[in-house]
Amino acid sequence: MPVSAGQRVTPRITVLHGDDRPPGLSEDGLRFATGATLAEALPGTEVLLVWDFTSDAVRDAWPAADSVRWVHTASAGVDRLTFPGLLSSPVTLTNSRGVFDAPMAEYVLGLVLAMAKDLPGTIHAQSRREWRHRETEPVAGRTAVVVGGGPIGRAIARLLEAVGMTVELVGRRDFDGLPRLLPRADWLVLAAPLTDATRGMLDADMLASLRPSARVINVGRGALVVEPDLVEALAAGRIGGAALDVFASEPLPAESPLWELPGVIVSPHMSGDLIGWREALVEVFRDNLERYRAGEPLRNVVDKSLGYVTTSGASA
């Protein structure tokens, strides 16, 4: 059933969690479940909080969701929840849009500065006690193509522009124009949601359109990238480097060549995780829960046909 006015005061809430639970969340009618126990916890559940947003347990347990009216995920991306059973249902889906915008933008700016100024090389030389002088690259005046026109992409664009970069922001409506922008890109930043249209978008053809000095930054979703194609381009020196925070398989397998390829920075899906981020996610859920209890429109309602929140669904 969809969310509408006149909810009962205390809905039954189930929280899907992994190793950690949402801090400070102790609402009435609350129960906790792991991926292994979600199917037995779902019957009678009205509200499902997906705290473990890396889990596929909701898809597997969905046949037991006989009373769910609202699913909220503690993430910006909803790709693990866009399975046919949920998409075809009248259940309302919301995300945690807004929590990660500024942190991810800061992270991307940090990566740009670190790579342009060769901080990895400096740290490596220091570890070997080598006094190795070299010149570094400018940031101001360079061009960044940012793929993802949502709040995260826009926040990234603002910070990159603030240090003097020229930014081309590519959203869903501009996607067809991406190929003509790639040859001009010094930096290609992927911050798009994972949808049918964006899955595998960075493939051999797109990589071949980049200049040899261009660098790729991915803070969106790992499956935006065809990893074997990226590995091949990096190993052959056809692009200048990459900074990757998300991967097709997480944790990144120890045998992945990405760990050791020169010019590559690997981080463990942490670009949006500032100190206090878990508490911020809980507050987003609590705000929407109060709205739900009052029968008011929810914030951050995902357009399930698109796989992300549109402007009309962002706020009540």
PDB file of C-alpha atoms in Angstrom:
ATOM      1  CA  MET A   1       0.000   0.000   0.000  1.00  0.00           C
ATOM      2  CA  PRO A   2       1.271   3.516  -0.693  1.00  0.00           C
ATOM      3  CA  VAL A   3       1.775   6.145   1.963  1.00  0.00           C
ATOM      4  CA  SER A   4      -1.275   8.334   2.482  1.00  0.00           C
ATOM      5  CA  ALA A   5      -2.925  10.438   5.157  1.00  0.00           C
ATOM      6  CA  GLY A   6      -4.262   8.904   8.329  1.00  0.00           C
ATOM      7  CA  GLN A   7      -1.492   6.520   9.348  1.00  0.00           C
ATOM      8  CA  ARG A   8      -1.766   4.878  12.745  1.00  0.00           C
ATOM      9  CA  VAL A   9       0.346   6.520  15.431  1.00  0.00           C
ATOM     10  CA  THR A  10       2.834   3.674  15.989  1.00  0.00           C
ATOM     11  CA  PRO A  11       3.628   1.754  12.807  1.00  0.00           C
ATOM     12  CA  ARG A  12       5.573  -1.457  13.062  1.00  0.00           C
ATOM     13  CA  ILE A  13       9.118  -0.695  11.892  1.00  0.00           C
ATOM     14  CA  THR A  14      11.778  -3.207  10.877  1.00  0.00           C
ATOM     15  CA  VAL A  15      15.420  -2.162  10.521  1.00  0.00           C
ATOM     16  CA  LEU A  16      17.675  -4.177   8.230  1.00  0.00           C
ATOM     17  CA  HIS A  17      21.190  -3.826   9.643  1.00  0.00           C
ATOM     18  CA  GLY A  18      24.598  -5.376   9.136  1.00  0.00           C
ATOM     19  CA  ASP A  19      27.493  -5.111  11.565  1.00  0.00           C
ATOM     20  CA  ASP A  20      26.212  -1.884  13.100  1.00  0.00           C
ATOM     21  CA  ARG A  21      22.804  -0.507  14.044  1.00  0.00           C
ATOM     22  CA  PRO A  22      21.533   3.048  13.594  1.00  0.00           C
ATOM     23  CA  PRO A  23      22.763   5.063  16.595  1.00  0.00           C
ATOM     24  CA  GLY A  24      20.162   6.367  19.017  1.00  0.00           C
ATOM     25  CA  LEU A  25      17.189   4.891  17.184  1.00  0.00           C
ATOM     26  CA  SER A  26      14.742   3.516  19.744  1.00  0.00           C
ATOM     27  CA  GLU A  27      11.265   4.169  18.398  1.00  0.00           C
ATOM     28  CA  ASP A  28       8.171   2.336  19.568  1.00  0.00           C
ATOM     29  CA  GLY A  29       7.304  -0.654  17.417  1.00  0.00           C
ATOM     30  CA  LEU A  30      10.914  -1.134  16.325  1.00  0.00           C
ATOM     31  CA  ARG A  31      12.496  -4.477  15.536  1.00  0.00           C
ATOM     32  CA  PHE A  32      15.923  -5.292  14.120  1.00  0.00           C
ATOM     33  CA  ALA A  33      16.809  -7.895  11.522  1.00  0.00           C
ATOM     34  CA  THR A  34      19.891  -9.000   9.639  1.00  0.00           C
ATOM     35  CA  GLY A  35      19.898 -10.281   6.099  1.00  0.00           C
ATOM     36  CA  ALA A  36      19.500 -13.804   7.444  1.00  0.00           C
ATOM     37  CA  THR A  37      16.433 -12.959   9.574  1.00  0.00           C
ATOM     38  CA  LEU A  38      14.691 -10.313   7.463  1.00  0.00           C
ATOM     39  CA  ALA A  39      12.206 -12.700   5.866  1.00  0.00           C
ATOM     40  CA  GLU A  40      10.850 -13.778   9.247  1.00  0.00           C
ATOM     41  CA  ALA A  41      10.750 -10.174  10.510  1.00  0.00           C
ATOM     42  CA  LEU A  42       8.910  -8.680   7.526  1.00  0.00           C
ATOM     43  CA  PRO A  43       5.379 -10.085   7.983  1.00  0.00           C
ATOM     44  CA  GLY A  44       3.279  -7.346   9.565  1.00  0.00           C
ATOM     45  CA  THR A  45       5.977  -4.701   8.998  1.00  0.00           C
ATOM     46  CA  GLU A  46       4.641  -1.357   7.800  1.00  0.00           C
ATOM     47  CA  VAL A  47       7.900   0.623   7.585  1.00  0.00           C
ATOM     48  CA  LEU A  48      11.234  -0.858   6.495  1.00  0.00           C
ATOM     49  CA  LEU A  49      14.452   1.045   7.190  1.00  0.00           C
ATOM     50  CA  VAL A  50      17.280  -0.320   5.057  1.00  0.00           C
ATOM     51  CA  TRP A  51      20.259   0.617   7.202  1.00  0.00           C
ATOM     52  CA  ASP A  52      22.491  -1.971   5.544  1.00  0.00           C
ATOM     53  CA  PHE A  53      22.162  -0.447   2.096  1.00  0.00           C
ATOM     54  CA  THR A  54      24.806  -2.759   0.597  1.00  0.00           C
ATOM     55  CA  SER A  55      22.640  -5.824   1.220  1.00  0.00           C
ATOM     56  CA  ASP A  56      20.451  -7.638  -1.307  1.00  0.00           C
ATOM     57  CA  ALA A  57      18.332  -9.083   1.505  1.00  0.00           C
ATOM     58  CA  VAL A  58      15.286  -6.928   0.725  1.00  0.00           C
ATOM     59  CA  ARG A  59      15.042  -8.423  -2.749  1.00  0.00           C
ATOM     60  CA  ASP A  60      15.355 -11.948  -1.380  1.00  0.00           C
ATOM     61  CA  ALA A  61      12.859 -11.429   1.472  1.00  0.00           C
ATOM     62  CA  TRP A  62      10.333  -9.317  -0.438  1.00  0.00           C
ATOM     63  CA  PRO A  63       7.713 -12.100  -0.814  1.00  0.00           C
ATOM     64  CA  ALA A  64       7.264 -11.850   2.981  1.00  0.00           C
ATOM     65  CA  ALA A  65       6.555  -8.090   2.827  1.00  0.00           C
ATOM     66  CA  ASP A  66       2.804  -8.455   3.186  1.00  0.00           C
ATOM     67  CA  SER A  67       2.157  -5.108   4.912  1.00  0.00           C
ATOM     68  CA  VAL A  68       5.015  -2.806   3.909  1.00  0.00           C
ATOM     69  CA  ARG A  69       3.881   0.661   2.863  1.00  0.00           C
ATOM     70  CA  TRP A  70       7.133   2.601   3.012  1.00  0.00           C
ATOM     71  CA  VAL A  71      10.783   1.639   2.464  1.00  0.00           C
ATOM     72  CA  HIS A  72      13.528   4.100   3.434  1.00  0.00           C
ATOM     73  CA  THR A  73      17.190   3.534   2.618  1.00  0.00           C
ATOM     74  CA  ALA A  74      20.118   5.076   4.478  1.00  0.00           C
ATOM     75  CA  SER A  75      21.844   5.893   1.195  1.00  0.00           C
ATOM     76  CA  ALA A  76      21.513   8.189  -1.780  1.00  0.00           C
ATOM     77  CA  GLY A  77      21.578   5.380  -4.345  1.00  0.00           C
ATOM     78  CA  VAL A  78      18.668   2.959  -4.507  1.00  0.00           C
ATOM     79  CA  ASP A  79      19.980   0.492  -7.096  1.00  0.00           C
ATOM     80  CA  ARG A  80      19.782  -2.488  -4.722  1.00  0.00           C
ATOM     81  CA  LEU A  81      16.088  -1.774  -4.218  1.00  0.00           C
ATOM     82  CA  THR A  82      15.058  -1.387  -7.844  1.00  0.00           C
ATOM     83  CA  PHE A  83      13.973  -4.983  -8.300  1.00  0.00           C
ATOM     84  CA  PRO A  84      10.680  -5.875 -10.020  1.00  0.00           C
ATOM     85  CA  GLY A  85       8.742  -6.796  -6.880  1.00  0.00           C
ATOM     86  CA  LEU A  86       9.255  -3.421  -5.234  1.00  0.00           C
ATOM     87  CA  LEU A  87       9.097  -1.402  -8.443  1.00  0.00           C
ATOM     88  CA  SER A  88       5.736  -2.855  -9.426  1.00  0.00           C
ATOM     89  CA  SER A  89       4.264  -2.403  -5.943  1.00  0.00           C
ATOM     90  CA  PRO A  90       2.546   0.735  -4.625  1.00  0.00           C
ATOM     91  CA  VAL A  91       5.113   0.944  -1.796  1.00  0.00           C
ATOM     92  CA  THR A  92       6.685   4.386  -1.328  1.00  0.00           C
ATOM     93  CA  LEU A  93      10.488   4.434  -1.545  1.00  0.00           C
ATOM     94  CA  THR A  94      12.579   7.241  -0.022  1.00  0.00           C
ATOM     95  CA  ASN A  95      16.313   7.810   0.241  1.00  0.00           C
ATOM     96  CA  SER A  96      18.760   9.885   2.288  1.00  0.00           C
ATOM     97  CA  ARG A  97      19.367  12.582  -0.280  1.00  0.00           C
ATOM     98  CA  GLY A  98      21.187  15.604   1.131  1.00  0.00           C
ATOM     99  CA  VAL A  99      23.420  13.891   3.685  1.00  0.00           C
ATOM    100  CA  PHE A 100      26.263  13.122   1.305  1.00  0.00           C
ATOM    101  CA  ASP A 101      26.390  16.162  -1.008  1.00  0.00           C
ATOM    102  CA  ALA A 102      28.998  18.323   0.753  1.00  0.00           C
ATOM    103  CA  PRO A 103      31.200  15.453   2.020  1.00  0.00           C
ATOM    104  CA  MET A 104      31.429  13.855  -1.411  1.00  0.00           C
ATOM    105  CA  ALA A 105      32.166  17.183  -3.070  1.00  0.00           C
ATOM    106  CA  GLU A 106      34.993  17.804  -0.597  1.00  0.00           C
ATOM    107  CA  TYR A 107      36.325  14.318  -1.226  1.00  0.00           C
ATOM    108  CA  VAL A 108      36.372  14.813  -4.992  1.00  0.00           C
ATOM    109  CA  LEU A 109      38.127  18.159  -4.630  1.00  0.00           C
ATOM    110  CA  GLY A 110      40.655  16.502  -2.337  1.00  0.00           C
ATOM    111  CA  LEU A 111      41.321  13.816  -4.939  1.00  0.00           C
ATOM    112  CA  VAL A 112      41.770  16.370  -7.707  1.00  0.00           C
ATOM    113  CA  LEU A 113      44.266  18.349  -5.628  1.00  0.00           C
ATOM    114  CA  ALA A 114      46.089  15.241  -4.426  1.00  0.00           C
ATOM    115  CA  MET A 115      46.540  13.852  -7.923  1.00  0.00           C
ATOM    116  CA  ALA A 116      47.377  17.156  -9.611  1.00  0.00           C
ATOM    117  CA  LYS A 117      49.960  17.946  -6.936  1.00  0.00           C
ATOM    118  CA  ASP A 118      51.217  14.330  -6.811  1.00  0.00           C
ATOM    119  CA  LEU A 119      50.704  13.852  -3.095  1.00  0.00           C
ATOM    120  CA  PRO A 120      50.895  10.047  -3.524  1.00  0.00           C
ATOM    121  CA  GLY A 121      54.370  10.522  -5.038  1.00  0.00           C
ATOM    122  CA  THR A 122      55.418  12.785  -2.178  1.00  0.00           C
ATOM    123  CA  ILE A 123      54.227  10.294   0.432  1.00  0.00           C
ATOM    124  CA  HIS A 124      55.993   7.458  -1.373  1.00  0.00           C
ATOM    125  CA  ALA A 125      59.238   9.432  -1.584  1.00  0.00           C
ATOM    126  CA  GLN A 126      59.004  10.344   2.099  1.00  0.00           C
ATOM    127  CA  SER A 127      58.547   6.694   3.051  1.00  0.00           C
ATOM    128  CA  ARG A 128      61.832   5.982   1.238  1.00  0.00           C
ATOM    129  CA  ARG A 129      63.586   9.082   2.675  1.00  0.00           C
ATOM    130  CA  GLU A 130      64.062  10.427  -0.849  1.00  0.00           C
ATOM    131  CA  TRP A 131      64.372  14.163  -1.527  1.00  0.00           C
ATOM    132  CA  ARG A 132      62.823  14.101  -5.005  1.00  0.00           C
ATOM    133  CA  HIS A 133      61.878  17.505  -6.428  1.00  0.00           C
ATOM    134  CA  ARG A 134      59.424  17.656  -9.327  1.00  0.00           C
ATOM    135  CA  GLU A 135      56.895  19.982 -10.898  1.00  0.00           C
ATOM    136  CA  THR A 136      53.153  19.552 -10.453  1.00  0.00           C
ATOM    137  CA  GLU A 137      50.085  20.318 -12.516  1.00  0.00           C
ATOM    138  CA  PRO A 138      47.777  23.324 -12.262  1.00  0.00           C
ATOM    139  CA  VAL A 139      44.167  22.863 -11.242  1.00  0.00           C
ATOM    140  CA  ALA A 140      42.765  26.270 -12.150  1.00  0.00           C
ATOM    141  CA  GLY A 141      41.929  26.511 -15.820  1.00  0.00           C
ATOM    142  CA  ARG A 142      41.497  22.757 -16.268  1.00  0.00           C
ATOM    143  CA  THR A 143      38.219  21.187 -17.385  1.00  0.00           C
ATOM    144  CA  ALA A 144      36.160  18.698 -15.390  1.00  0.00           C
ATOM    145  CA  VAL A 145      33.218  16.814 -16.851  1.00  0.00           C
ATOM    146  CA  VAL A 146      30.934  15.811 -13.980  1.00  0.00           C
ATOM    147  CA  VAL A 147      28.381  13.121 -14.832  1.00  0.00           C
ATOM    148  CA  GLY A 148      25.395  13.327 -12.501  1.00  0.00           C
ATOM    149  CA  GLY A 149      23.166  16.373 -12.387  1.00  0.00           C
ATOM    150  CA  GLY A 150      21.674  15.715  -8.947  1.00  0.00           C
ATOM    151  CA  PRO A 151      22.607  17.452  -5.688  1.00  0.00           C
ATOM    152  CA  ILE A 152      25.866  15.531  -5.322  1.00  0.00           C
ATOM    153  CA  GLY A 153      27.013  16.380  -8.834  1.00  0.00           C
ATOM    154  CA  ARG A 154      26.027  20.013  -8.393  1.00  0.00           C
ATOM    155  CA  ALA A 155      27.921  20.230  -5.090  1.00  0.00           C
ATOM    156  CA  ILE A 156      31.009  18.785  -6.774  1.00  0.00           C
ATOM    157  CA  ALA A 157      30.696  21.290  -9.607  1.00  0.00           C
ATOM    158  CA  ARG A 158      30.506  24.220  -7.174  1.00  0.00           C
ATOM    159  CA  LEU A 159      33.703  23.265  -5.370  1.00  0.00           C
ATOM    160  CA  LEU A 160      35.642  22.576  -8.550  1.00  0.00           C
ATOM    161  CA  GLU A 161      34.534  25.904  -9.988  1.00  0.00           C
ATOM    162  CA  ALA A 162      35.637  27.586  -6.751  1.00  0.00           C
ATOM    163  CA  VAL A 163      39.259  26.588  -7.436  1.00  0.00           C
ATOM    164  CA  GLY A 164      39.098  27.938 -10.969  1.00  0.00           C
ATOM    165  CA  MET A 165      38.145  24.865 -12.948  1.00  0.00           C
ATOM    166  CA  THR A 166      35.773  24.884 -15.895  1.00  0.00           C
ATOM    167  CA  VAL A 167      32.992  22.394 -15.172  1.00  0.00           C
ATOM    168  CA  GLU A 168      30.638  20.713 -17.618  1.00  0.00           C
ATOM    169  CA  LEU A 169      27.760  19.178 -15.640  1.00  0.00           C
ATOM    170  CA  VAL A 170      26.004  16.325 -17.434  1.00  0.00           C
ATOM    171  CA  GLY A 171      22.585  15.216 -16.192  1.00  0.00           C
ATOM    172  CA  ARG A 172      20.043  12.773 -17.550  1.00  0.00           C
ATOM    173  CA  ARG A 173      18.736  15.209 -20.146  1.00  0.00           C
ATOM    174  CA  ASP A 174      22.259  16.072 -21.316  1.00  0.00           C
ATOM    175  CA  PHE A 175      23.576  12.517 -21.475  1.00  0.00           C
ATOM    176  CA  ASP A 176      23.525  12.335 -25.276  1.00  0.00           C
ATOM    177  CA  GLY A 177      25.968  15.245 -25.386  1.00  0.00           C
ATOM    178  CA  LEU A 178      28.580  13.501 -23.228  1.00  0.00           C
ATOM    179  CA  PRO A 179      30.677  12.064 -26.109  1.00  0.00           C
ATOM    180  CA  ARG A 180      31.474  15.516 -27.510  1.00  0.00           C
ATOM    181  CA  LEU A 181      32.669  16.699 -24.069  1.00  0.00           C
ATOM    182  CA  LEU A 182      35.034  13.818 -23.335  1.00  0.00           C
ATOM    183  CA  PRO A 183      37.948  14.915 -25.559  1.00  0.00           C
ATOM    184  CA  ARG A 184      38.035  18.224 -23.650  1.00  0.00           C
ATOM    185  CA  ALA A 185      38.051  16.647 -20.191  1.00  0.00           C
ATOM    186  CA  ASP A 186      41.094  16.796 -17.953  1.00  0.00           C
ATOM    187  CA  TRP A 187      38.980  15.148 -15.257  1.00  0.00           C
ATOM    188  CA  LEU A 188      35.971  12.871 -15.701  1.00  0.00           C
ATOM    189  CA  VAL A 189      33.985  12.651 -12.466  1.00  0.00           C
ATOM    190  CA  LEU A 190      31.257  10.016 -12.183  1.00  0.00           C
ATOM    191  CA  ALA A 191      28.602  10.909  -9.606  1.00  0.00           C
ATOM    192  CA  ALA A 192      25.526   9.515 -11.333  1.00  0.00           C
ATOM    193  CA  PRO A 193      23.001   7.057  -9.907  1.00  0.00           C
ATOM    194  CA  LEU A 194      23.108   3.504 -11.201  1.00  0.00           C
ATOM    195  CA  THR A 195      20.248   3.014 -13.651  1.00  0.00           C
ATOM    196  CA  ASP A 196      19.733   1.013 -16.819  1.00  0.00           C
ATOM    197  CA  ALA A 197      20.982   4.040 -18.761  1.00  0.00           C
ATOM    198  CA  THR A 198      24.187   4.503 -16.747  1.00  0.00           C
ATOM    199  CA  ARG A 199      25.221   0.911 -16.031  1.00  0.00           C
ATOM    200  CA  GLY A 200      28.539   0.221 -17.748  1.00  0.00           C
ATOM    201  CA  MET A 201      28.670   3.713 -19.228  1.00  0.00           C
ATOM    202  CA  LEU A 202      32.442   4.056 -18.826  1.00  0.00           C
ATOM    203  CA  ASP A 203      33.545   1.417 -21.302  1.00  0.00           C
ATOM    204  CA  ALA A 204      36.367   1.033 -23.805  1.00  0.00           C
ATOM    205  CA  ASP A 205      34.746   3.399 -26.304  1.00  0.00           C
ATOM    206  CA  MET A 206      34.273   6.180 -23.759  1.00  0.00           C
ATOM    207  CA  LEU A 207      37.773   5.700 -22.385  1.00  0.00           C
ATOM    208  CA  ALA A 208      39.179   5.933 -25.915  1.00  0.00           C
ATOM    209  CA  SER A 209      37.586   9.373 -26.251  1.00  0.00           C
ATOM    210  CA  LEU A 210      39.568  10.754 -23.311  1.00  0.00           C
ATOM    211  CA  ARG A 211      42.929  12.423 -23.772  1.00  0.00           C
ATOM    212  CA  PRO A 212      45.953  10.430 -22.513  1.00  0.00           C
ATOM    213  CA  SER A 213      46.444  12.813 -19.584  1.00  0.00           C
ATOM    214  CA  ALA A 214      42.810  12.667 -18.401  1.00  0.00           C
ATOM    215  CA  ARG A 215      41.959  11.176 -15.033  1.00  0.00           C
ATOM    216  CA  VAL A 216      38.790   9.405 -13.939  1.00  0.00           C
ATOM    217  CA  ILE A 217      37.171   9.798 -10.515  1.00  0.00           C
ATOM    218  CA  ASN A 218      34.272   7.522  -9.584  1.00  0.00           C
ATOM    219  CA  VAL A 219      32.238   8.268  -6.455  1.00  0.00           C
ATOM    220  CA  GLY A 220      28.914   7.131  -7.933  1.00  0.00           C
ATOM    221  CA  ARG A 221      28.513   3.382  -8.229  1.00  0.00           C
ATOM    222  CA  GLY A 222      31.060   0.762  -9.202  1.00  0.00           C
ATOM    223  CA  ALA A 223      28.864  -0.674 -11.938  1.00  0.00           C
ATOM    224  CA  LEU A 224      28.989   2.633 -13.825  1.00  0.00           C
ATOM    225  CA  VAL A 225      32.405   1.417 -14.967  1.00  0.00           C
ATOM    226  CA  VAL A 226      33.352  -1.620 -17.023  1.00  0.00           C
ATOM    227  CA  GLU A 227      36.291  -2.444 -14.779  1.00  0.00           C
ATOM    228  CA  PRO A 228      38.249  -4.660 -17.220  1.00  0.00           C
ATOM    229  CA  ASP A 229      38.124  -1.853 -19.795  1.00  0.00           C
ATOM    230  CA  LEU A 230      39.365   0.651 -17.217  1.00  0.00           C
ATOM    231  CA  VAL A 231      42.156  -1.663 -16.077  1.00  0.00           C
ATOM    232  CA  GLU A 232      43.262  -2.137 -19.681  1.00  0.00           C
ATOM    233  CA  ALA A 233      43.268   1.617 -20.369  1.00  0.00           C
ATOM    234  CA  LEU A 234      45.255   2.323 -17.204  1.00  0.00           C
ATOM    235  CA  ALA A 235      47.765  -0.463 -17.790  1.00  0.00           C
ATOM    236  CA  ALA A 236      48.345   0.701 -21.366  1.00  0.00           C
ATOM    237  CA  GLY A 237      48.772   4.329 -20.310  1.00  0.00           C
ATOM    238  CA  ARG A 238      45.856   5.473 -22.444  1.00  0.00           C
ATOM    239  CA  ILE A 239      44.557   7.657 -19.581  1.00  0.00           C
ATOM    240  CA  GLY A 240      46.452   9.505 -16.889  1.00  0.00           C
ATOM    241  CA  GLY A 241      45.060   7.791 -13.807  1.00  0.00           C
ATOM    242  CA  ALA A 242      41.982   7.098 -11.715  1.00  0.00           C
ATOM    243  CA  ALA A 243      40.640   7.600  -8.209  1.00  0.00           C
ATOM    244  CA  LEU A 244      38.011   5.015  -7.368  1.00  0.00           C
ATOM    245  CA  ASP A 245      35.832   4.976  -4.262  1.00  0.00           C
ATOM    246  CA  VAL A 246      33.260   2.459  -5.516  1.00  0.00           C
ATOM    247  CA  PHE A 247      33.621  -0.872  -7.267  1.00  0.00           C
ATOM    248  CA  ALA A 248      31.576  -3.537  -9.016  1.00  0.00           C
ATOM    249  CA  SER A 249      32.417  -5.911  -6.160  1.00  0.00           C
ATOM    250  CA  GLU A 250      32.930  -4.568  -2.646  1.00  0.00           C
ATOM    251  CA  PRO A 251      35.197  -5.031  -0.808  1.00  0.00           C
ATOM    252  CA  LEU A 252      37.506  -4.846  -3.819  1.00  0.00           C
ATOM    253  CA  PRO A 253      39.036  -8.335  -4.156  1.00  0.00           C
ATOM    254  CA  ALA A 254      42.666  -8.556  -3.101  1.00  0.00           C
ATOM    255  CA  GLU A 255      43.587  -9.967  -6.498  1.00  0.00           C
ATOM    256  CA  SER A 256      42.238  -6.947  -8.402  1.00  0.00           C
ATOM    257  CA  PRO A 257      44.965  -5.252 -10.458  1.00  0.00           C
ATOM    258  CA  LEU A 258      43.513  -1.884  -9.447  1.00  0.00           C
ATOM    259  CA  TRP A 259      45.332  -2.144  -6.118  1.00  0.00           C
ATOM    260  CA  GLU A 260      48.762  -1.909  -7.743  1.00  0.00           C
ATOM    261  CA  LEU A 261      48.318  -0.060 -11.026  1.00  0.00           C
ATOM    262  CA  PRO A 262      50.348   3.171 -11.133  1.00  0.00           C
ATOM    263  CA  GLY A 263      48.343   6.373 -10.986  1.00  0.00           C
ATOM    264  CA  VAL A 264      45.394   4.758  -9.200  1.00  0.00           C
ATOM    265  CA  ILE A 265      43.937   5.706  -5.815  1.00  0.00           C
ATOM    266  CA  VAL A 266      41.651   3.105  -4.225  1.00  0.00           C
ATOM    267  CA  SER A 267      39.403   3.986  -1.282  1.00  0.00           C
ATOM    268  CA  PRO A 268      36.786   1.824   0.485  1.00  0.00           C
ATOM    269  CA  HIS A 269      33.475   3.538  -0.426  1.00  0.00           C
ATOM    270  CA  MET A 270      34.012   6.334   2.074  1.00  0.00           C
ATOM    271  CA  SER A 271      33.672   9.554   0.081  1.00  0.00           C
ATOM    272  CA  GLY A 272      30.465  10.587   1.855  1.00  0.00           C
ATOM    273  CA  ASP A 273      31.301   9.373   5.331  1.00  0.00           C
ATOM    274  CA  LEU A 274      32.130  12.347   7.532  1.00  0.00           C
ATOM    275  CA  ILE A 275      32.275  12.040  11.312  1.00  0.00           C
ATOM    276  CA  GLY A 276      28.625  12.027  12.403  1.00  0.00           C
ATOM    277  CA  TRP A 277      27.232  10.731   9.114  1.00  0.00           C
ATOM    278  CA  ARG A 278      25.362   7.862  10.766  1.00  0.00           C
ATOM    279  CA  GLU A 279      23.613  10.256  13.142  1.00  0.00           C
ATOM    280  CA  ALA A 280      22.697  12.475  10.184  1.00  0.00           C
ATOM    281  CA  LEU A 281      21.144   9.492   8.414  1.00  0.00           C
ATOM    282  CA  VAL A 282      19.066   8.691  11.490  1.00  0.00           C
ATOM    283  CA  GLU A 283      17.773  12.273  11.593  1.00  0.00           C
ATOM    284  CA  VAL A 284      16.664  12.071   7.959  1.00  0.00           C
ATOM    285  CA  PHE A 285      14.689   8.931   8.777  1.00  0.00           C
ATOM    286  CA  ARG A 286      13.225  10.408  11.965  1.00  0.00           C
ATOM    287  CA  ASP A 287      12.039  13.499  10.113  1.00  0.00           C
ATOM    288  CA  ASN A 288      10.254  11.388   7.538  1.00  0.00           C
ATOM    289  CA  LEU A 289       8.868   9.087  10.221  1.00  0.00           C
ATOM    290  CA  GLU A 290       7.215  12.048  11.926  1.00  0.00           C
ATOM    291  CA  ARG A 291       5.734  13.033   8.588  1.00  0.00           C
ATOM    292  CA  TYR A 292       4.523   9.497   8.036  1.00  0.00           C
ATOM    293  CA  ARG A 293       2.866   9.351  11.441  1.00  0.00           C
ATOM    294  CA  ALA A 294       1.167  12.690  10.788  1.00  0.00           C
ATOM    295  CA  GLY A 295      -0.019  11.628   7.347  1.00  0.00           C
ATOM    296  CA  GLU A 296       2.093  14.330   5.694  1.00  0.00           C
ATOM    297  CA  PRO A 297       3.968  14.000   2.376  1.00  0.00           C
ATOM    298  CA  LEU A 298       7.384  12.392   2.757  1.00  0.00           C
ATOM    299  CA  ARG A 299      10.650  13.962   1.662  1.00  0.00           C
ATOM    300  CA  ASN A 300      13.071  12.378  -0.802  1.00  0.00           C
ATOM    301  CA  VAL A 301      10.485  10.223  -2.552  1.00  0.00           C
ATOM    302  CA  VAL A 302      12.181   8.208  -5.285  1.00  0.00           C
ATOM    303  CA  ASP A 303      10.637   8.115  -8.734  1.00  0.00           C
ATOM    304  CA  LYS A 304      10.815   4.356  -9.110  1.00  0.00           C
ATOM    305  CA  SER A 305      10.607   4.564 -12.900  1.00  0.00           C
ATOM    306  CA  LEU A 306      13.815   6.633 -12.958  1.00  0.00           C
ATOM    307  CA  GLY A 307      15.696   5.280  -9.931  1.00  0.00           C
ATOM    308  CA  TYR A 308      16.298   8.585  -8.163  1.00  0.00           C
ATOM    309  CA  VAL A 309      14.586  11.545  -6.508  1.00  0.00           C
ATOM    310  CA  THR A 310      13.314  14.216  -8.877  1.00  0.00           C
ATOM    311  CA  THR A 311      12.859  17.853  -7.927  1.00  0.00           C
ATOM    312  CA  SER A 312       9.176  17.283  -7.222  1.00  0.00           C
ATOM    313  CA  GLY A 313       9.925  14.392  -4.867  1.00  0.00           C
ATOM    314  CA  ALA A 314      12.759  16.051  -2.973  1.00  0.00           C
ATOM    315  CA  SER A 315      10.781  18.055  -0.440  1.00  0.00           C
ATOM    316  CA  ALA A 316       7.309  18.439   0.878  1.00  0.00           C
TER     317      ALA A 316
END
